[in-house]
PDB file of C-alpha atoms and ligand atoms in Angstrom:
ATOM      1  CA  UNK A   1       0.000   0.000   0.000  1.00 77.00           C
ATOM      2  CA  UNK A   2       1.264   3.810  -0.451  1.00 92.00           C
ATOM      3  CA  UNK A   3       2.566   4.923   2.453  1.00 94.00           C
ATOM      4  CA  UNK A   4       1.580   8.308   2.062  1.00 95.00           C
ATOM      5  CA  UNK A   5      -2.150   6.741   1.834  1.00 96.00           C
ATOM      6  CA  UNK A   6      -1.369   4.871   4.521  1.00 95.00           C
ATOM      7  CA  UNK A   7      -0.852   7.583   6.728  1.00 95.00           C
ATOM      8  CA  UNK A   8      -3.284   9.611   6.031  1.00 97.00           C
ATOM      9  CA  UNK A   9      -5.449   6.524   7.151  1.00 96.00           C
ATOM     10  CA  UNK A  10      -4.112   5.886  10.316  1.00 96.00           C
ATOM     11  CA  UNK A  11      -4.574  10.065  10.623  1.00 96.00           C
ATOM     12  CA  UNK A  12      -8.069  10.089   9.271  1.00 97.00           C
ATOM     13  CA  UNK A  13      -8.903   6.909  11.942  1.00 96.00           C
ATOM     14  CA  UNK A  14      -7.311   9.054  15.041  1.00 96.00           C
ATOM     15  CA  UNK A  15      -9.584  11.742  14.272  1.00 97.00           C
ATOM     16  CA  UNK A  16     -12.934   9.443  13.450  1.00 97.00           C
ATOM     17  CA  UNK A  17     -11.710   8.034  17.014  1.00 97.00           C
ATOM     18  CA  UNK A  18     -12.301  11.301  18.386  1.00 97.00           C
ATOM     19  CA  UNK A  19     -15.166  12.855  15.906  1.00 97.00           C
ATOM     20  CA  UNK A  20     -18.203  12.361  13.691  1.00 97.00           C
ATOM     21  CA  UNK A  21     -18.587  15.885  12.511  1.00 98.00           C
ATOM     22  CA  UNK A  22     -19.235  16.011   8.945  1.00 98.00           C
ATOM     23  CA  UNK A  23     -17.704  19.178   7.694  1.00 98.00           C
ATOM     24  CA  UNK A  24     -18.583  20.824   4.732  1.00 98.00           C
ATOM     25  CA  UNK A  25     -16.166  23.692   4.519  1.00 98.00           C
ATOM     26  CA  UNK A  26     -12.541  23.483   5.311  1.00 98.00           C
ATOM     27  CA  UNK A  27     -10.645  26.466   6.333  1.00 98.00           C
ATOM     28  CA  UNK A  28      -6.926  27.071   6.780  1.00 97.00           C
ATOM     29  CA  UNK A  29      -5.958  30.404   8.611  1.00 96.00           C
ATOM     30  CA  UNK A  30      -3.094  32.304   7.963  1.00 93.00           C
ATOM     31  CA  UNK A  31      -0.190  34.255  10.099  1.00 83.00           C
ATOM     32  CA  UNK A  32      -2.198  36.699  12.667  1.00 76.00           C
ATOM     33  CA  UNK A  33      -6.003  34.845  11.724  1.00 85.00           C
ATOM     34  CA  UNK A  34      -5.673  31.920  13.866  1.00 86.00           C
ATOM     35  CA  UNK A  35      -8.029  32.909  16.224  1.00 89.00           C
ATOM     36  CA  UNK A  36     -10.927  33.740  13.965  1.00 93.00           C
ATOM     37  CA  UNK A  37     -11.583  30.168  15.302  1.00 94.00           C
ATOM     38  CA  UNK A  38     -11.991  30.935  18.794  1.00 92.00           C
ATOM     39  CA  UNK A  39     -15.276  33.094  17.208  1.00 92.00           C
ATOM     40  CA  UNK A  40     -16.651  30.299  15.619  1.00 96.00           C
ATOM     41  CA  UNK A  41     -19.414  27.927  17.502  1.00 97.00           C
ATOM     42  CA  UNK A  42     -17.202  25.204  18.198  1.00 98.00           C
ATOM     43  CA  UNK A  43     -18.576  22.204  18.453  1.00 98.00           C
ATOM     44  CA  UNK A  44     -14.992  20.326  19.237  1.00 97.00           C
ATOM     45  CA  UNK A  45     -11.283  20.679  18.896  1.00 96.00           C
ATOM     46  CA  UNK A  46      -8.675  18.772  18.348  1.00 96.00           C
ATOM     47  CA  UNK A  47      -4.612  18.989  18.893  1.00 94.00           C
ATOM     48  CA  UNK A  48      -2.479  18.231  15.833  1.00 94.00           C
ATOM     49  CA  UNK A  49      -0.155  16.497  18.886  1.00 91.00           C
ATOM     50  CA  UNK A  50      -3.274  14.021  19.563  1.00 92.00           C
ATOM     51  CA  UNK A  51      -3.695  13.143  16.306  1.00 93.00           C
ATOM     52  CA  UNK A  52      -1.478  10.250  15.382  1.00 90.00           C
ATOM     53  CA  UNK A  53       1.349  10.564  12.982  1.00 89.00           C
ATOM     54  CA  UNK A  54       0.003  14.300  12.182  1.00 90.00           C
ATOM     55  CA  UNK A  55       3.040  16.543  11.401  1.00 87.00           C
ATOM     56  CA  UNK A  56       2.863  19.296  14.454  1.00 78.00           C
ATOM     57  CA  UNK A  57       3.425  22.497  14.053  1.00 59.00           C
ATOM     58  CA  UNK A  58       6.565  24.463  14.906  1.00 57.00           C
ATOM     59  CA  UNK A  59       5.882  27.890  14.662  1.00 52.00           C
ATOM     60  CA  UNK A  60       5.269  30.987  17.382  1.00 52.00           C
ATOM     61  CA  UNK A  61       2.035  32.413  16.952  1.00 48.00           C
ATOM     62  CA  UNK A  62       0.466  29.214  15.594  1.00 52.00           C
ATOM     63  CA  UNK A  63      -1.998  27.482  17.240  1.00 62.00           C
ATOM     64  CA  UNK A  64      -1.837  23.591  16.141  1.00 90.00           C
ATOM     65  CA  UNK A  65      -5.160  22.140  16.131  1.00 94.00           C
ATOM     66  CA  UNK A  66      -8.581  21.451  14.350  1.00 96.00           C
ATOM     67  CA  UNK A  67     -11.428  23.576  15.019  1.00 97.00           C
ATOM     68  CA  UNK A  68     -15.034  21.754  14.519  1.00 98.00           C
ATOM     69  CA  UNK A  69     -17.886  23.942  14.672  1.00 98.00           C
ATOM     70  CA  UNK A  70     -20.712  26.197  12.654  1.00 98.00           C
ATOM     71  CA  UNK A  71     -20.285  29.395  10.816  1.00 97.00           C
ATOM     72  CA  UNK A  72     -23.901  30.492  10.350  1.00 95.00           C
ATOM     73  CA  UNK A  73     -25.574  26.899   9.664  1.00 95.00           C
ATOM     74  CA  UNK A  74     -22.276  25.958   7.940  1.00 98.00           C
ATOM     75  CA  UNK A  75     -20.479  23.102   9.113  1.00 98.00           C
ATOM     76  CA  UNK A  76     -16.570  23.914   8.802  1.00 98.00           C
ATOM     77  CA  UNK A  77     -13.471  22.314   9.892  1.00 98.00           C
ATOM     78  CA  UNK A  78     -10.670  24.861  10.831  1.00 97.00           C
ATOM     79  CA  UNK A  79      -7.273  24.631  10.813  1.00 96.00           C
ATOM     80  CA  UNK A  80      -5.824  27.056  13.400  1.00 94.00           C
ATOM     81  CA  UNK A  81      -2.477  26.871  12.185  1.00 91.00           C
ATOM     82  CA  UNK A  82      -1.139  25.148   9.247  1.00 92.00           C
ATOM     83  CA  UNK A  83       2.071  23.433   8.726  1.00 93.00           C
ATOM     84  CA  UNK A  84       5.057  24.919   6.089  1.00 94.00           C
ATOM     85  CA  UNK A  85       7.530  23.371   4.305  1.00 96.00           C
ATOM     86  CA  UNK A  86      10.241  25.568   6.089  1.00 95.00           C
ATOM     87  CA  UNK A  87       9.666  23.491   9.204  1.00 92.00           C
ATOM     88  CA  UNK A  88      11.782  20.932   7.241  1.00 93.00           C
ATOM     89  CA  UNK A  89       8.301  18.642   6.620  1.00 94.00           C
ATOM     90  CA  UNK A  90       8.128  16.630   3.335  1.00 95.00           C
ATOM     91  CA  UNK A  91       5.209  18.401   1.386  1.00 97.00           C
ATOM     92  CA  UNK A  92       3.339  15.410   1.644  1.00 96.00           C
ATOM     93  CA  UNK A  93       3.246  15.821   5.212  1.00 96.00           C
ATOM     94  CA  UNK A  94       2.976  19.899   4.243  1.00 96.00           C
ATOM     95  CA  UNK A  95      -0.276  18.752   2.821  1.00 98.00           C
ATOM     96  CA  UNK A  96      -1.603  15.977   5.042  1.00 97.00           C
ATOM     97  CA  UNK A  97      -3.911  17.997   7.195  1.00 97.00           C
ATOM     98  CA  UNK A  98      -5.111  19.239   3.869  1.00 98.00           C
ATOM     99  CA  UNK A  99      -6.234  15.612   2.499  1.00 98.00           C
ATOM    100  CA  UNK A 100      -7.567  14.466   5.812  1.00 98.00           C
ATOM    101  CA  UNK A 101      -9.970  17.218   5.775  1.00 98.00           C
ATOM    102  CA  UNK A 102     -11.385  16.355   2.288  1.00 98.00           C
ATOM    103  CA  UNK A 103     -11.514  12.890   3.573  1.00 98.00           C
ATOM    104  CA  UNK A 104     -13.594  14.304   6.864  1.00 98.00           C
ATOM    105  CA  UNK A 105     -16.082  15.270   4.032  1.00 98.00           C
ATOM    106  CA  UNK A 106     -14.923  19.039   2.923  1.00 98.00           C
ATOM    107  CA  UNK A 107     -15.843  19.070  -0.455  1.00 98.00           C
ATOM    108  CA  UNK A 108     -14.971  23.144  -0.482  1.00 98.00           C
ATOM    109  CA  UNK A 109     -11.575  24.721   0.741  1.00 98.00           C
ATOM    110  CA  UNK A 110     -11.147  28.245   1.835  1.00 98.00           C
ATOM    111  CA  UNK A 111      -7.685  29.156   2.035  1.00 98.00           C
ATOM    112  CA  UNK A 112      -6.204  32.337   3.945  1.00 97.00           C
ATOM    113  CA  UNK A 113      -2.664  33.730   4.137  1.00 97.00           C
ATOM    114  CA  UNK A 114      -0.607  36.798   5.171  1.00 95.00           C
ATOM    115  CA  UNK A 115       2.087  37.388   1.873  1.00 97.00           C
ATOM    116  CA  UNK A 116       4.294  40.344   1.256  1.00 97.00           C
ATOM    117  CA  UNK A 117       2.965  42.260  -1.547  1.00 97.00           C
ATOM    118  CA  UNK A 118       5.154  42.216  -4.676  1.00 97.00           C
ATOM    119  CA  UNK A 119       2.683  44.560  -7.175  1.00 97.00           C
ATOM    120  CA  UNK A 120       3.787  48.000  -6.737  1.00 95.00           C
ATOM    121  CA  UNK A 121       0.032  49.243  -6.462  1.00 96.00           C
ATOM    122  CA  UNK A 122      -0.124  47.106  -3.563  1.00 97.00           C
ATOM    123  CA  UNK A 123      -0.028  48.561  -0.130  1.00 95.00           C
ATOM    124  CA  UNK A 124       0.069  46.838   3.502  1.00 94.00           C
ATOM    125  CA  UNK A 125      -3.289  46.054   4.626  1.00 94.00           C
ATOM    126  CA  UNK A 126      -4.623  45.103   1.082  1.00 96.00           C
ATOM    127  CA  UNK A 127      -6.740  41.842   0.632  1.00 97.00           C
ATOM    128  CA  UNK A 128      -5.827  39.936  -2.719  1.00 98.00           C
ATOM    129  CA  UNK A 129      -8.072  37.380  -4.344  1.00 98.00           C
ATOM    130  CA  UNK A 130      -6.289  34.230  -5.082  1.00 98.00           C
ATOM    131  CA  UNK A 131      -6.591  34.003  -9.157  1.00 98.00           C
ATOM    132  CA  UNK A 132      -3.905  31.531  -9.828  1.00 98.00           C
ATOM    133  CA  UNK A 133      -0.449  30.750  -8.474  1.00 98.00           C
ATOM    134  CA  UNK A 134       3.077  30.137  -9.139  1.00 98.00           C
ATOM    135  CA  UNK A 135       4.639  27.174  -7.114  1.00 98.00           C
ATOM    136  CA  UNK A 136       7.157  26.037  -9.542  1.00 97.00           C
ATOM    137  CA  UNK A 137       9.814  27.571  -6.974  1.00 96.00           C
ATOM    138  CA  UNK A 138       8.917  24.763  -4.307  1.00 98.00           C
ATOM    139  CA  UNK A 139       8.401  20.574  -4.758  1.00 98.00           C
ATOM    140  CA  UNK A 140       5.004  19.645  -5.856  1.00 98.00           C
ATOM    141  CA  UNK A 141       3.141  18.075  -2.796  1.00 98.00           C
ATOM    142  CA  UNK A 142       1.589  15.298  -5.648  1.00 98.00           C
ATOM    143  CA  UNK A 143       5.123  13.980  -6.179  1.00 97.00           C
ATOM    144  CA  UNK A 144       5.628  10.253  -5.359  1.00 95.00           C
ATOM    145  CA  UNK A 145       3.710   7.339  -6.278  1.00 95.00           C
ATOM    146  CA  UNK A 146       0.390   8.586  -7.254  1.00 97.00           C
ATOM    147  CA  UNK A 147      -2.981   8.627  -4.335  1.00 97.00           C
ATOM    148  CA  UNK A 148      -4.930   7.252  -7.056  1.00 96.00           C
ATOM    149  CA  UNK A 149      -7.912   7.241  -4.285  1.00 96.00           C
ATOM    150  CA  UNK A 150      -7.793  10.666  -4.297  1.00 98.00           C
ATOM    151  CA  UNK A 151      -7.106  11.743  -7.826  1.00 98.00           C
ATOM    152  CA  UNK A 152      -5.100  11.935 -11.031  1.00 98.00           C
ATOM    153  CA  UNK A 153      -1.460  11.105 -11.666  1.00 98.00           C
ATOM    154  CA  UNK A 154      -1.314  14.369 -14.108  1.00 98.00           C
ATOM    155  CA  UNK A 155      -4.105  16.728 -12.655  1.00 98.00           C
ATOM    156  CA  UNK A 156      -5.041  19.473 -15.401  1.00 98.00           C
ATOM    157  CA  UNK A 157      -4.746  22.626 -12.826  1.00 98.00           C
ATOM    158  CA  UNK A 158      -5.879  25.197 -15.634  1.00 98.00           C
ATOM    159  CA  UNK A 159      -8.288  26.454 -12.712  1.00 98.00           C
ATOM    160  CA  UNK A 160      -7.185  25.638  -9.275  1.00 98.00           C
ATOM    161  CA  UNK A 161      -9.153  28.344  -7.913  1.00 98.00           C
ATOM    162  CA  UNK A 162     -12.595  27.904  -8.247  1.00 98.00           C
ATOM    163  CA  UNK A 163     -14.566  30.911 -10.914  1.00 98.00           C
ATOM    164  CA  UNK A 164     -17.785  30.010  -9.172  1.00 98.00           C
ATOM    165  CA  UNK A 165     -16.167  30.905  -5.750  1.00 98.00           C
ATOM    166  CA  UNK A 166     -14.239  34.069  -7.115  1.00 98.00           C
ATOM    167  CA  UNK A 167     -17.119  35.285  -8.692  1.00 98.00           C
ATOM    168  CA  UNK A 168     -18.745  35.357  -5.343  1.00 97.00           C
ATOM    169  CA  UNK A 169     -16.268  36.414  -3.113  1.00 97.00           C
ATOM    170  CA  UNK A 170     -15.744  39.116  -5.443  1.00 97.00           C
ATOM    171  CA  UNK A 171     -19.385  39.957  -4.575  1.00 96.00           C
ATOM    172  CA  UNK A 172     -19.477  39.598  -1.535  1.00 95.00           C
ATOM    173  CA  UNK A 173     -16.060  42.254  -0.825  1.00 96.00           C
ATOM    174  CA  UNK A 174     -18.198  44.704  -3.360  1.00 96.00           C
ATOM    175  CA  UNK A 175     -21.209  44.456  -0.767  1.00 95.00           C
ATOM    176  CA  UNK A 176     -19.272  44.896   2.445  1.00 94.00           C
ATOM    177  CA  UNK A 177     -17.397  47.734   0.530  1.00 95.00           C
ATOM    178  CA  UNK A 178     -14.065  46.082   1.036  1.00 95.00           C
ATOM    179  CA  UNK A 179     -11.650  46.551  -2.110  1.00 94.00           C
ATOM    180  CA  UNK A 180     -10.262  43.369  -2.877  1.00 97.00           C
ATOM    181  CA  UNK A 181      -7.145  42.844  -5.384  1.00 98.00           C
ATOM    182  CA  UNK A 182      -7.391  39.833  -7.175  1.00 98.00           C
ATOM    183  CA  UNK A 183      -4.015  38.583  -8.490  1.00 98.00           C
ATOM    184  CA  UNK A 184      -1.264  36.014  -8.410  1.00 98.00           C
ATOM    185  CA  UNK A 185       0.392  34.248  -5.362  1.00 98.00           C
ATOM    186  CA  UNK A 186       3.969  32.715  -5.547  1.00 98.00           C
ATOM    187  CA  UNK A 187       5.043  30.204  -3.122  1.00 98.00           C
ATOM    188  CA  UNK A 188       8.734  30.738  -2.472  1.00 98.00           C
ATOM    189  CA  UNK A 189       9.981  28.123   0.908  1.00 98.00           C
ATOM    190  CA  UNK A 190      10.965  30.572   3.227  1.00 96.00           C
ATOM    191  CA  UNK A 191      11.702  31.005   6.080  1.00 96.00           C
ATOM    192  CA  UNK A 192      14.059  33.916   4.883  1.00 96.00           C
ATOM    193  CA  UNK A 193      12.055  36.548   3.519  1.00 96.00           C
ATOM    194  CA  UNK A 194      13.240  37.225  -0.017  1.00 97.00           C
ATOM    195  CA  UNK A 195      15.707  39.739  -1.237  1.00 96.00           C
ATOM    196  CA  UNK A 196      14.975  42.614  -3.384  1.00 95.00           C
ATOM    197  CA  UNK A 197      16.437  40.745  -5.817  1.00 96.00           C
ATOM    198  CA  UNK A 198      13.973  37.715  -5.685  1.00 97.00           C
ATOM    199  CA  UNK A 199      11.120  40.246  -5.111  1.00 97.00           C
ATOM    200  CA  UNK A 200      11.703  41.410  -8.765  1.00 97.00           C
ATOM    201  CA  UNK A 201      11.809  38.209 -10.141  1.00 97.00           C
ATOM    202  CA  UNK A 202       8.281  37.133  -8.631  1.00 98.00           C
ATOM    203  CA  UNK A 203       7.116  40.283  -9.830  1.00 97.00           C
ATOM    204  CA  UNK A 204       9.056  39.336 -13.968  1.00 98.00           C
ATOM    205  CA  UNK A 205       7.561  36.178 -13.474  1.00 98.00           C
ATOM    206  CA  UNK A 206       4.061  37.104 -13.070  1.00 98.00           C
ATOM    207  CA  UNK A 207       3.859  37.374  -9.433  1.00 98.00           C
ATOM    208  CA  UNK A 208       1.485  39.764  -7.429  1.00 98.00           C
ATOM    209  CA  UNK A 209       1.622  38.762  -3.870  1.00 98.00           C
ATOM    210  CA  UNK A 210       4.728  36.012  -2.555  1.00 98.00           C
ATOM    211  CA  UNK A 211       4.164  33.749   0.622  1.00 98.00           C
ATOM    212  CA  UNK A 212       5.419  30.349   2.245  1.00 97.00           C
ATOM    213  CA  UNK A 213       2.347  27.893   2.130  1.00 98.00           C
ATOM    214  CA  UNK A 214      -1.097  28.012   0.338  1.00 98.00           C
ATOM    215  CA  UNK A 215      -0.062  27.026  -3.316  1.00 98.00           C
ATOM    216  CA  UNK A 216       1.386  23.395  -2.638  1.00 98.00           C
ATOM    217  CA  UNK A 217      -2.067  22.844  -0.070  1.00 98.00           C
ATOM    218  CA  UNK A 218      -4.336  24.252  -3.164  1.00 98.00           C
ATOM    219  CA  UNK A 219      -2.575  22.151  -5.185  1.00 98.00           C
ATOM    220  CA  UNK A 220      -3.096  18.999  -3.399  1.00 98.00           C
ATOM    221  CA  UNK A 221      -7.102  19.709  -2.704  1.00 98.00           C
ATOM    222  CA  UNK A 222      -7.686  20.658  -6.332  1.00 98.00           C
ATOM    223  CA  UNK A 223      -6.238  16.866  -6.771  1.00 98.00           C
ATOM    224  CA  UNK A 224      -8.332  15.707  -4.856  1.00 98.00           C
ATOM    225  CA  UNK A 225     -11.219  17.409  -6.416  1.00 98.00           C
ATOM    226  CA  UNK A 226     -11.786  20.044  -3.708  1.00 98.00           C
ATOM    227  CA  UNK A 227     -13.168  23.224  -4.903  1.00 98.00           C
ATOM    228  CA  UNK A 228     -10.425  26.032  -3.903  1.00 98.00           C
ATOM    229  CA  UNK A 229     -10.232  29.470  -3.025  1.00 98.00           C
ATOM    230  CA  UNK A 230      -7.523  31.801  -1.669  1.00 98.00           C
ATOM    231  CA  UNK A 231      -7.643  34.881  -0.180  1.00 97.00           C
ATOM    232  CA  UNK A 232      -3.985  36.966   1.049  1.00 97.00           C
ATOM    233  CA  UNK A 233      -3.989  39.586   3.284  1.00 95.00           C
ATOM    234  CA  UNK A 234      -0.933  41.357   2.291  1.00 96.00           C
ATOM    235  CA  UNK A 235       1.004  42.628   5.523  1.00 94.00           C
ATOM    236  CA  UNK A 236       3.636  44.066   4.020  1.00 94.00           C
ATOM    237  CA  UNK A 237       5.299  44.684   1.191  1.00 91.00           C
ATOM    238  CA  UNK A 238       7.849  42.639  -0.073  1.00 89.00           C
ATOM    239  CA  UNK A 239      11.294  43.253  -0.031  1.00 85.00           C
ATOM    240  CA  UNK A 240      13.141  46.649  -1.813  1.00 85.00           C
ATOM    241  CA  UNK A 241       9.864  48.027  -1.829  1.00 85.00           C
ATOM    242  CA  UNK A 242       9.789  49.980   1.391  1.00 84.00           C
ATOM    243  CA  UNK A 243      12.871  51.357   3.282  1.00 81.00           C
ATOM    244  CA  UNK A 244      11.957  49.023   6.188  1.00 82.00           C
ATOM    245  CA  UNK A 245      13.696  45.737   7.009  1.00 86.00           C
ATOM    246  CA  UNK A 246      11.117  42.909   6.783  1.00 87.00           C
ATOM    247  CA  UNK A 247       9.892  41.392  10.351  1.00 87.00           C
ATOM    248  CA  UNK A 248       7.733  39.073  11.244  1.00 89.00           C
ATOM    249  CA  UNK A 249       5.925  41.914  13.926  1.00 89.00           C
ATOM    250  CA  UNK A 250       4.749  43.923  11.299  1.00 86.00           C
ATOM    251  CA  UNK A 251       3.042  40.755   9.405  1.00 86.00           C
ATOM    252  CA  UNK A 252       1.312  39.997  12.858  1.00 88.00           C
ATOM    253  CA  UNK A 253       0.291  43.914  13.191  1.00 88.00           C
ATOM    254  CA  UNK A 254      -0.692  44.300   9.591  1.00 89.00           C
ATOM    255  CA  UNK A 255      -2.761  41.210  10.295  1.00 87.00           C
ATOM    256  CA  UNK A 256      -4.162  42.652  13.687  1.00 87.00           C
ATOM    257  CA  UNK A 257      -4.702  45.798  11.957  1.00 88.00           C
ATOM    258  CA  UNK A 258      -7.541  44.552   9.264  1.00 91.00           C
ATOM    259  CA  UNK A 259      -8.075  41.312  10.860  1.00 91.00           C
ATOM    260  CA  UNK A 260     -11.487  42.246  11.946  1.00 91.00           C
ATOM    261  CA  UNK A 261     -12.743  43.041   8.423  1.00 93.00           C
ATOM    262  CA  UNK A 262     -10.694  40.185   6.878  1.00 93.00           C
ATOM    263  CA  UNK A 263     -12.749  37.700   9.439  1.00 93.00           C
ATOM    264  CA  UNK A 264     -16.116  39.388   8.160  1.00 94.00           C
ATOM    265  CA  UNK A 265     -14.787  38.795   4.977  1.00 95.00           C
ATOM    266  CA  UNK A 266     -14.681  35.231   5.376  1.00 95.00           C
ATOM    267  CA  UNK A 267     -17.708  34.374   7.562  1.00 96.00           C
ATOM    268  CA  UNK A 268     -19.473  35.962   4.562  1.00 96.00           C
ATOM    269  CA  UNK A 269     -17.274  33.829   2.028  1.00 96.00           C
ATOM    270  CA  UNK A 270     -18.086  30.395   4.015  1.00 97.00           C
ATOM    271  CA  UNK A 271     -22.053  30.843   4.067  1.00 95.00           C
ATOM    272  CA  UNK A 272     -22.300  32.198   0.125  1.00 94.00           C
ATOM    273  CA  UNK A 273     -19.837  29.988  -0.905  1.00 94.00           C
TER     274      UNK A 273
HETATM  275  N1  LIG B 301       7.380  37.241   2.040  1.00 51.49           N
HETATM  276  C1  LIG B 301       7.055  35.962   2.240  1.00 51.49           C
HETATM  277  N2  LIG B 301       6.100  35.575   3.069  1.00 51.49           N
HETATM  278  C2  LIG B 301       5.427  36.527   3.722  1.00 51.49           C
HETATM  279  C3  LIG B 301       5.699  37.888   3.551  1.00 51.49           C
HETATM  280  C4  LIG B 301       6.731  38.259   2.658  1.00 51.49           C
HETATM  281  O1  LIG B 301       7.048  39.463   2.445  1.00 51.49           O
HETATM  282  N3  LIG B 301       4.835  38.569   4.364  1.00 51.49           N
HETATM  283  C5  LIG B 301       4.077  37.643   4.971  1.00 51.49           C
HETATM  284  N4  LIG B 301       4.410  36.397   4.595  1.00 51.49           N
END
């Protein structure tokens, strides 16, 4: 058997162990977000660390655990902090929690970031609608022997994220009068931020917004036949672009800043959606 499969068995039998919430929605949340959970009706949570062979997360500032519960009527299962490849992770374990949640029943994925904005029209505080991405700078989470369970060994991914679910979280920013960007996200690995120098490639390359997760997990759902959206709250700006040094405080204040409307935002997004 595939071990990778395997695993995300013996992962998706720990939880069922503890669990028989069907979710509906999954949601990862970003640098700064993690405790839009804590506002959600939660019905029951669960540590990464009780979850057996579930890569835990290493990172200050992120919460590692599952978050069952109800936006509106919607049944959703949360990640409150998601694990990067930087950690030093394989990206299938990157991508685990991902799988197990479309294998909970999440036939819908919401995903949330903080990136450092890389369009110069861009400014700190911005929110930027996922349109397509650029992760040919980190390994593809589907490499390996293929999870035929889940979906294709070559996966067409001429529309990761969802037009149906862009069209409406485009209308749903428009009627909350938020401005929303909508543009391209590159995954670079991190943890360094990038240098000026990288910050203008992204940008040659096509690249509107540049982060350390989201594209290899969108990747991996859209495999799996999730439907996938992406919304990046840009903190910053990248690199070269302001006089500033990049630190991680200002991501977390950016975030704290406009994290109120960016959780509106997405409690919208989860019951139109
Ligand atoms: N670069 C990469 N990742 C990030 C940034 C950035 O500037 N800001 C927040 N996450």
């Amino acid at each position: 058997m595939n071990k990778i499969y395997e695993k995300l068995e013996t992962c998706l039998e720990s939880v069922r162990q503890k669990t028989d919430f069907q979710p509906e929605t999954a949601l990862i949340l970003g640098s700064g977000l993690g405790d839009y959970a804590d506002g959600i009706r939660i019905v029951q949570t669960i540590d990464y660390s009780q979850i057996e062979g579930f890569p835990t997360s290493t990172v200050a500032g992120h919460k590692g655990r599952f978050v069952f519960g109800y936006v509106n009527e919607v049944p959703v299962v949360i990640m409150q902090g998601r694990v990067h490849y930087y950690e030093g992770y394989p990206m299938t374990d990157v991508v685990l929690p991902t799988r197990l949640m479309g294998m909970l029943g999440a036939n819908k994925l919401i995903l949330t970031n903080a990136a450092g904005g890389v369009n110069c029209d861009y400014k700190a505080g911005d929110f930027m609608l996922i349109k397509d991405h650029i992760s040919s700078m980190v390994p593809s989470p589907l490499i390996g022997e293929n999870l035929d369970k889940l979906g294709a060994r070559f996966p067409d991914m001429s529309e990761v994220y969802s037009g149906r679910m862009r069209d409406i979280i485009k209308k749903a920013a428009e009627e909350m009068g938020i401005t929303l960007r909508e543009g391209v996200y590159m995954q670079l690995t991190g943890p360094a931020y990038e240098t000026p120098a990288e910050v203008r490639m992204c940008r040659t390359l096509g690249g509107d917004a540049v982060g350390m997760s989201t594209a290899c997990e969108a990747m991996a759902a859209h495999h799996m036949g999730m439907e996938v959206c992406g919304i990046s709250c840009i903190t910053n700006l990248a690199a070269g672009l302001s006089s500033q040094p990049l630190d991680h405080k200002e991501v977390q204040e950016t975030a704290d800043r406009v994290g109120k409307q960016f959780k509106e935002l997405i409690t919208k997004v989860i019951s139109a959606v």
